[in-house]
Amino acid sequence: DPSSEEFGPSALAPARRQSWHAMFLRLAVLLCSLGVVGAQQAGTMTKETSPPMAVKHCTKAGGCSVEQGAVTLDANWRWVHEVDGNENCFTGDEWNKQLCPDGQTCANKCAVEGVDVEGYKKTYGIRTISGGVELQFVSEGGNVGSRVYLTDGEESYKVFKLKNREFAFDVDVASLAFGLNGALYFVEMDVAGGKGTGDNEAGARFGTGYCDAQCPHDIKWMDGEANVDGLHGMCCFEMDIWEANNRASAFTPHPCSIEGAYRCKGIECGDGDKNERYRGVCDKDGCDFNAFRMGQEHFYGVGQDFALDTTKPMTVVTQFLTTDGTDQGDLSEIRRFYVQEGRVIANADVNMQGVPAGNSITDAFCSAQKGVFQDSDSHADKGGLQKVGEALDRGLVLVLSLWDDNATEMRWLDASFPAAEPRGSRPGLARGPCDGSTSSPAQVRKEHGSATVKYTNIMYGEIGSTTSADGRRAGVLLV
């Protein structure tokens, strides 16, 4: 599971106005074709107007209460310019050498700009809809893909602590074809987005501070400095609740040996192109539960012949269960079920010789799966569910995204991967029904630019508090 190792503005076109305002709009359109940028100072040319998005916090005794928040665009997608002017600090794949001769100078001289209501809709394809948000793959302005974070509506990311809790949301992936990935996941970002670290004056309101278990090197700003030479990566724990298109899906924990956002360099980044993937601080493969990969090829897909029909919206419920059913117990199981058209649908059962029967993620499942698939058990090496539970206790930030994949064409999710090995030559290679012939970014951008993913009705709380046994969602009318 390369996950967000390949996801990022270096692979996705982004960023971002006959008055000064109109001039910058034209500049933003030009930048969409040139590349993405990032910065640390907070820009003042456009007021940041993050789309509102509420979630519900639930208890079994008291029901659900609304918590107001907003989603903010990742800093890598935003227009970045010199603090006292409009010269770009980053264009295409290169830093402005005069403004950014080194990381600290660049952080002092460059500002990340806000995005207004029209910018979110037209430039980035991010829209508020009833109960949540919709992300369009190719926007009206030509931007490709997006990544947003849930904030408290002010200066901080909203923090979720989910051990001995459940998390539920509705999702619509009907238009997401092979090669696309609508992802909802948690990472251990700094709650303030690193504001106050080094020269970072932008912070969470401007989408700074991203990290994940792939230790991505394409994050433009790290610990308040520009990543001018690209030598560093930003690592942290990652829990992929949902990575999916309309033909394949997976949920995957990625434990790490470090806590919080960590700026790596060298071997600790675990770079695959240096054959160091399993020597870094995070489990990049993770322990994925993909129904197709586990032998249930007719569980998830397009049409009524599948247990989960992706032509229709569905509710996804993930429970993080402990050994003794208390908040103090160790995490022992990650359980999944779905609700569609009022029916509760259990996760697919394992149908793979050598992997014990079951339909959830446990340490035993992970180790057995790794053995059968002949994969490195980096999940166990990095501490398994014990480490996952510790991260859930510390608190995580919610990420919503839609992306394509220049490096592997999303084969790790919906096709056969690694592509060099013949499909079926060993267990676990086939992750979905795609043959890979239609999944290149060039093709999906041309043929599926209007594709969207909708994330709505997000709820979290005590086990059993968001969704009843008969499939009714707390405070949500199922139709």
XYZ file of C-alpha atoms in Angstrom, residues 116-351:
236
model
C -12.066 32.453 -0.352
C -15.454 30.824 -1.002
C -15.182 31.055 -4.779
C -11.616 29.789 -4.663
C -12.633 26.660 -2.800
C -15.443 25.962 -5.272
C -13.941 26.949 -8.615
C -10.184 26.694 -8.199
C -10.147 23.565 -6.040
C -13.523 21.879 -6.582
C -14.334 21.717 -2.847
C -18.008 22.321 -2.032
C -20.119 22.299 1.094
C -23.111 19.983 0.702
C -25.855 18.955 3.112
C -24.157 17.212 6.023
C -20.620 17.454 4.725
C -18.330 18.165 1.803
C -17.888 17.127 -1.834
C -14.496 16.950 -3.549
C -14.281 17.098 -7.356
C -11.351 15.395 -9.053
C -10.608 18.055 -11.717
C -11.973 21.457 -10.763
C -13.411 24.204 -12.957
C -10.077 25.982 -12.591
C -8.086 22.920 -13.678
C -6.809 21.808 -10.261
C -6.354 18.045 -9.924
C -7.177 16.381 -6.613
C -7.325 17.919 -3.160
C -6.585 17.250 0.497
C -8.375 19.004 3.360
C -8.290 18.780 7.150
C -11.052 19.209 9.707
C -10.461 22.190 12.012
C -12.312 23.626 14.979
C -13.207 26.558 12.706
C -10.476 28.695 14.238
C -6.745 28.140 14.673
C -6.538 24.424 15.478
C -7.231 21.080 13.908
C -9.966 19.069 15.557
C -8.460 16.194 17.536
C -10.127 12.771 17.704
C -9.276 10.234 20.421
C -10.811 6.987 19.211
C -9.596 4.080 21.327
C -12.659 2.259 22.698
C -14.767 4.443 20.386
C -16.382 4.186 16.980
C -16.255 6.484 13.962
C -18.981 6.588 11.310
C -19.591 8.505 8.106
C -21.593 8.320 4.891
C -19.751 8.159 1.585
C -20.692 8.215 -2.101
C -18.039 6.851 -4.480
C -20.336 6.057 -7.429
C -18.327 8.123 -9.932
C -14.832 7.102 -8.787
C -13.352 4.894 -11.511
C -10.275 2.665 -11.552
C -7.146 4.658 -10.726
C -8.884 7.084 -8.344
C -8.901 7.053 -4.549
C -11.323 8.876 -2.295
C -9.551 8.618 1.058
C -10.705 9.442 4.594
C -8.051 8.847 7.225
C -6.393 10.049 10.415
C -2.797 11.204 10.978
C -0.931 12.401 14.043
C -0.391 15.987 12.863
C 0.349 18.753 15.314
C -2.937 20.284 16.506
C -1.746 23.802 15.598
C -0.247 22.724 12.276
C 3.230 23.456 13.612
C 2.442 27.140 14.159
C 5.167 28.742 16.239
C 7.743 26.160 15.204
C 10.617 27.878 13.404
C 9.136 30.533 11.122
C 5.691 28.942 10.776
C 3.182 31.769 11.316
C 0.465 30.199 9.150
C -0.559 27.109 11.090
C -3.705 25.012 10.936
C -5.935 27.738 9.440
C -3.720 27.573 6.334
C -3.346 23.782 6.264
C 0.268 23.402 7.394
C 1.902 20.509 9.250
C 0.953 17.454 7.203
C 2.622 14.112 7.853
C 1.791 10.451 7.294
C 3.284 6.985 7.512
C 4.822 7.235 4.026
C 7.171 9.973 5.303
C 6.485 12.071 2.158
C 9.334 14.201 0.822
C 7.057 16.481 -1.196
C 5.861 18.453 1.838
C 7.174 21.930 1.080
C 7.487 23.110 4.692
C 8.683 21.173 7.705
C 9.227 22.421 11.245
C 9.037 26.022 10.081
C 11.584 25.723 7.260
C 11.297 25.159 3.528
C 12.239 21.668 2.390
C 14.341 23.243 -0.368
C 16.572 20.259 -1.035
C 13.813 17.657 -0.608
C 16.023 15.534 1.587
C 13.621 15.398 4.508
C 10.300 13.613 4.906
C 7.456 14.127 7.402
C 6.503 10.943 9.233
C 3.691 10.127 11.628
C 1.154 7.476 12.538
C -1.622 6.958 9.978
C -4.960 5.175 10.233
C -6.602 4.752 6.842
C -10.299 4.434 7.629
C -11.317 4.436 3.982
C -9.372 4.264 0.719
C -11.684 3.465 -2.168
C -13.096 3.888 -5.630
C -16.212 2.154 -6.929
C -14.434 -1.168 -7.502
C -12.141 -1.668 -4.498
C -11.685 -0.470 -0.921
C -9.373 -1.006 2.041
C -8.847 0.099 5.644
C -5.333 0.026 7.066
C -3.450 0.944 10.262
C 0.179 2.115 9.888
C 2.002 2.101 13.263
C 5.227 4.051 13.773
C 8.048 3.850 16.279
C 7.954 7.639 16.788
C 5.278 9.868 18.342
C 3.727 12.885 16.630
C 5.003 14.562 13.476
C 8.653 13.677 12.902
C 11.032 15.232 10.354
C 13.111 12.368 8.985
C 16.292 12.196 6.948
C 18.158 9.268 5.478
C 17.384 5.690 6.455
C 14.743 6.676 9.030
C 12.534 7.904 6.153
C 12.384 4.385 4.746
C 12.645 5.450 1.111
C 11.663 2.703 -1.303
C 13.886 3.963 -4.135
C 16.861 3.350 -1.845
C 15.662 -0.123 -0.872
C 15.125 1.110 2.690
C 11.331 0.823 2.870
C 11.356 -1.457 5.907
C 14.169 0.329 7.740
C 12.292 3.568 8.431
C 10.340 4.705 11.480
C 6.875 3.862 10.091
C 5.119 0.798 8.723
C 4.510 1.919 5.139
C 2.686 -1.220 4.027
C 0.354 -1.270 7.008
C -2.021 -4.136 7.719
C -4.756 -3.719 5.121
C -8.156 -5.345 5.026
C -9.252 -5.354 1.399
C -12.166 -7.750 0.815
C -11.074 -8.600 -2.733
C -7.517 -9.283 -1.631
C -8.825 -11.516 1.169
C -10.686 -13.717 -1.307
C -14.124 -12.078 -1.325
C -14.320 -10.818 -4.894
C -18.081 -10.209 -4.866
C -18.398 -8.244 -1.649
C -17.782 -4.694 -2.931
C -18.494 -3.338 -6.389
C -20.830 -1.825 -8.951
C -24.394 -3.176 -8.989
C -26.830 -5.275 -7.017
C -24.787 -8.450 -7.406
C -22.414 -7.175 -4.709
C -23.090 -7.144 -0.968
C -22.072 -3.469 -1.038
C -23.358 -1.696 -4.150
C -21.144 1.297 -4.890
C -23.726 2.917 -7.160
C -25.475 3.931 -3.911
C -24.274 5.827 -0.805
C -23.298 3.774 2.234
C -22.495 4.265 5.897
C -19.076 3.070 7.072
C -18.650 2.290 10.777
C -15.233 1.512 12.297
C -14.867 0.402 15.914
C -11.617 0.428 17.882
C -12.090 -2.258 20.528
C -9.939 -2.843 23.612
C -8.995 -6.001 25.497
C -11.336 -5.254 28.411
C -13.886 -2.894 26.876
C -12.523 0.130 28.747
C -10.594 3.229 27.746
C -7.621 1.942 29.734
C -7.385 -1.396 27.898
C -5.012 -2.081 25.022
C -6.349 -1.921 21.493
C -7.082 -5.494 20.389
C -9.290 -5.257 17.306
C -10.403 -2.885 14.562
C -13.909 -3.918 13.527
C -15.872 -2.749 10.484
C -19.478 -2.909 9.359
C -21.633 -1.017 6.901
C -25.198 0.227 6.536
C -26.822 0.565 3.128
C -30.503 1.262 2.466
C -31.260 0.485 6.108
C -29.477 -2.895 6.110
C -26.551 -3.610 8.406
C -23.843 -5.420 6.429
C -20.977 -7.106 8.251
C -17.497 -6.775 6.807
C -16.450 -9.547 4.424
C -15.184 -12.741 6.026
C -11.654 -13.858 5.251
C -11.580 -16.444 2.459
